[in-house]
Amino acid sequence: VVIQQAGVMDMLRFHKFTIGWNWIADYGSSDNEAEFKALYAYSPVHNIREGVKYPATLITTADHDDRVVPAHSFKYAATLQERQAGDGPILIRIDTNSGHGASSTTKYIEQTADIYSFLFQNLGITPKYNP
C-alpha cells in the first residue's frame, strides 16, 4: 500500500507553477537539455509504466496548495489509474479550502482517519477496539 501526500510528481514542469521556480537551484530545470534528461529519469509521473500491477495507492492533496500545486497529484493519479494493470485501487483525496498542510485540527483528524481506513482496508487489517 502506498500513501503519497502532496508530492512533486512532475519534475519536468514543477518550475512552471507558483513557487516551483524557486526550486530550480535544488532540482535543476527541464529547460536545460542535460538537466532535462536527469529530471526525466526520476520524475514520478514519467516513470509510470504500462502493464505494471501497482499497489493500492492513496494520493492526497489540497485544492489551495500554493507550494506543491494539486496539478502534480491530479496528473499522477490519472496516469496511474490509466496504466494500472492490477486490482489495487488508485484513489485521490482532495482537501477543500486547504493549503499545504492541515488547515485545522478537524481536517487533520479527518485526513488521518481516511489514511488509516485506506491502510486497514487494503492490508486486510481489522482494528481491535477496547470497549
mmCIF file of C-alpha atoms in Angstrom, residues 30-104:
data_model
loop_
_atom_site.group_PDB
_atom_site.id
_atom_site.type_symbol
_atom_site.label_atom_id
_atom_site.label_comp_id
_atom_site.label_asym_id
_atom_site.label_seq_id
_atom_site.Cartn_x
_atom_site.Cartn_y
_atom_site.Cartn_z
ATOM 1 C CA SER A 30 13.850 20.834 -17.771
ATOM 2 C CA ASP A 31 14.603 23.873 -19.945
ATOM 3 C CA ASN A 32 18.270 22.783 -19.792
ATOM 4 C CA GLU A 33 18.869 19.706 -22.004
ATOM 5 C CA ALA A 34 21.278 17.906 -19.652
ATOM 6 C CA GLU A 35 19.098 18.593 -16.624
ATOM 7 C CA PHE A 36 16.000 17.528 -18.585
ATOM 8 C CA LYS A 37 17.469 14.052 -19.026
ATOM 9 C CA ALA A 38 18.277 13.731 -15.328
ATOM 10 C CA LEU A 39 14.851 15.021 -14.252
ATOM 11 C CA TYR A 40 13.041 12.746 -16.702
ATOM 12 C CA ALA A 41 14.935 9.731 -15.371
ATOM 13 C CA TYR A 42 13.384 10.070 -11.905
ATOM 14 C CA SER A 43 10.212 12.104 -12.488
ATOM 15 C CA PRO A 44 7.483 10.020 -10.816
ATOM 16 C CA VAL A 45 4.744 10.709 -13.355
ATOM 17 C CA HIS A 46 7.079 9.958 -16.268
ATOM 18 C CA ASN A 47 8.145 6.629 -14.807
ATOM 19 C CA ILE A 48 4.684 5.052 -14.508
ATOM 20 C CA ARG A 49 4.766 2.084 -16.880
ATOM 21 C CA GLU A 50 2.052 0.209 -18.767
ATOM 22 C CA GLY A 51 1.226 -3.308 -17.629
ATOM 23 C CA VAL A 52 2.527 -2.969 -14.070
ATOM 24 C CA LYS A 53 0.476 -4.152 -11.092
ATOM 25 C CA TYR A 54 0.837 -1.142 -8.839
ATOM 26 C CA PRO A 55 -0.132 -1.462 -5.171
ATOM 27 C CA ALA A 56 -3.220 0.159 -3.709
ATOM 28 C CA THR A 57 -2.402 3.861 -3.658
ATOM 29 C CA LEU A 58 -3.956 6.848 -1.905
ATOM 30 C CA ILE A 59 -2.788 10.233 -3.159
ATOM 31 C CA THR A 60 -3.611 13.277 -1.045
ATOM 32 C CA THR A 61 -3.564 16.940 -1.993
ATOM 33 C CA ALA A 62 -5.340 20.208 -1.192
ATOM 34 C CA ASP A 63 -7.186 22.447 -3.609
ATOM 35 C CA HIS A 64 -5.446 25.638 -2.421
ATOM 36 C CA ASP A 65 -1.895 24.310 -2.039
ATOM 37 C CA ASP A 66 0.379 27.024 -3.429
ATOM 38 C CA ARG A 67 3.607 25.199 -2.513
ATOM 39 C CA VAL A 68 3.005 21.943 -4.396
ATOM 40 C CA VAL A 69 0.098 22.691 -6.716
ATOM 41 C CA PRO A 70 -2.541 19.944 -6.852
ATOM 42 C CA ALA A 71 -1.916 19.512 -10.586
ATOM 43 C CA HIS A 72 1.020 17.272 -9.634
ATOM 44 C CA SER A 73 -1.270 14.906 -7.741
ATOM 45 C CA PHE A 74 -4.051 15.096 -10.356
ATOM 46 C CA LYS A 75 -1.697 14.173 -13.190
ATOM 47 C CA TYR A 76 -0.023 11.419 -11.181
ATOM 48 C CA ALA A 77 -3.347 9.888 -10.095
ATOM 49 C CA ALA A 78 -4.808 9.999 -13.614
ATOM 50 C CA THR A 79 -1.719 8.432 -15.181
ATOM 51 C CA LEU A 80 -1.511 5.736 -12.516
ATOM 52 C CA GLN A 81 -5.233 4.953 -12.878
ATOM 53 C CA GLU A 82 -4.910 4.718 -16.662
ATOM 54 C CA ARG A 83 -1.905 2.387 -16.572
ATOM 55 C CA GLN A 84 -2.819 0.252 -13.539
ATOM 56 C CA ALA A 85 -2.732 -3.431 -14.532
ATOM 57 C CA GLY A 86 -3.538 -4.738 -11.061
ATOM 58 C CA ASP A 87 -6.565 -4.779 -8.812
ATOM 59 C CA GLY A 88 -5.282 -2.243 -6.286
ATOM 60 C CA PRO A 89 -7.337 0.942 -6.185
ATOM 61 C CA ILE A 90 -5.709 4.230 -7.134
ATOM 62 C CA LEU A 91 -7.571 6.960 -5.254
ATOM 63 C CA ILE A 92 -7.076 10.665 -4.781
ATOM 64 C CA ARG A 93 -8.224 12.576 -1.699
ATOM 65 C CA ILE A 94 -8.567 16.331 -2.183
ATOM 66 C CA ASP A 95 -8.889 18.548 0.869
ATOM 67 C CA THR A 96 -11.082 21.546 0.067
ATOM 68 C CA ASN A 97 -10.365 25.069 1.223
ATOM 69 C CA SER A 98 -6.937 23.915 2.405
ATOM 70 C CA GLY A 99 -3.368 24.705 1.529
ATOM 71 C CA HIS A 100 -0.058 22.934 2.049
ATOM 72 C CA GLY A 101 -0.548 21.109 5.332
ATOM 73 C CA ALA A 102 -3.591 20.682 7.514
ATOM 74 C CA SER A 103 -5.634 23.853 7.837
ATOM 75 C CA SER A 104 -7.437 22.833 11.026
#
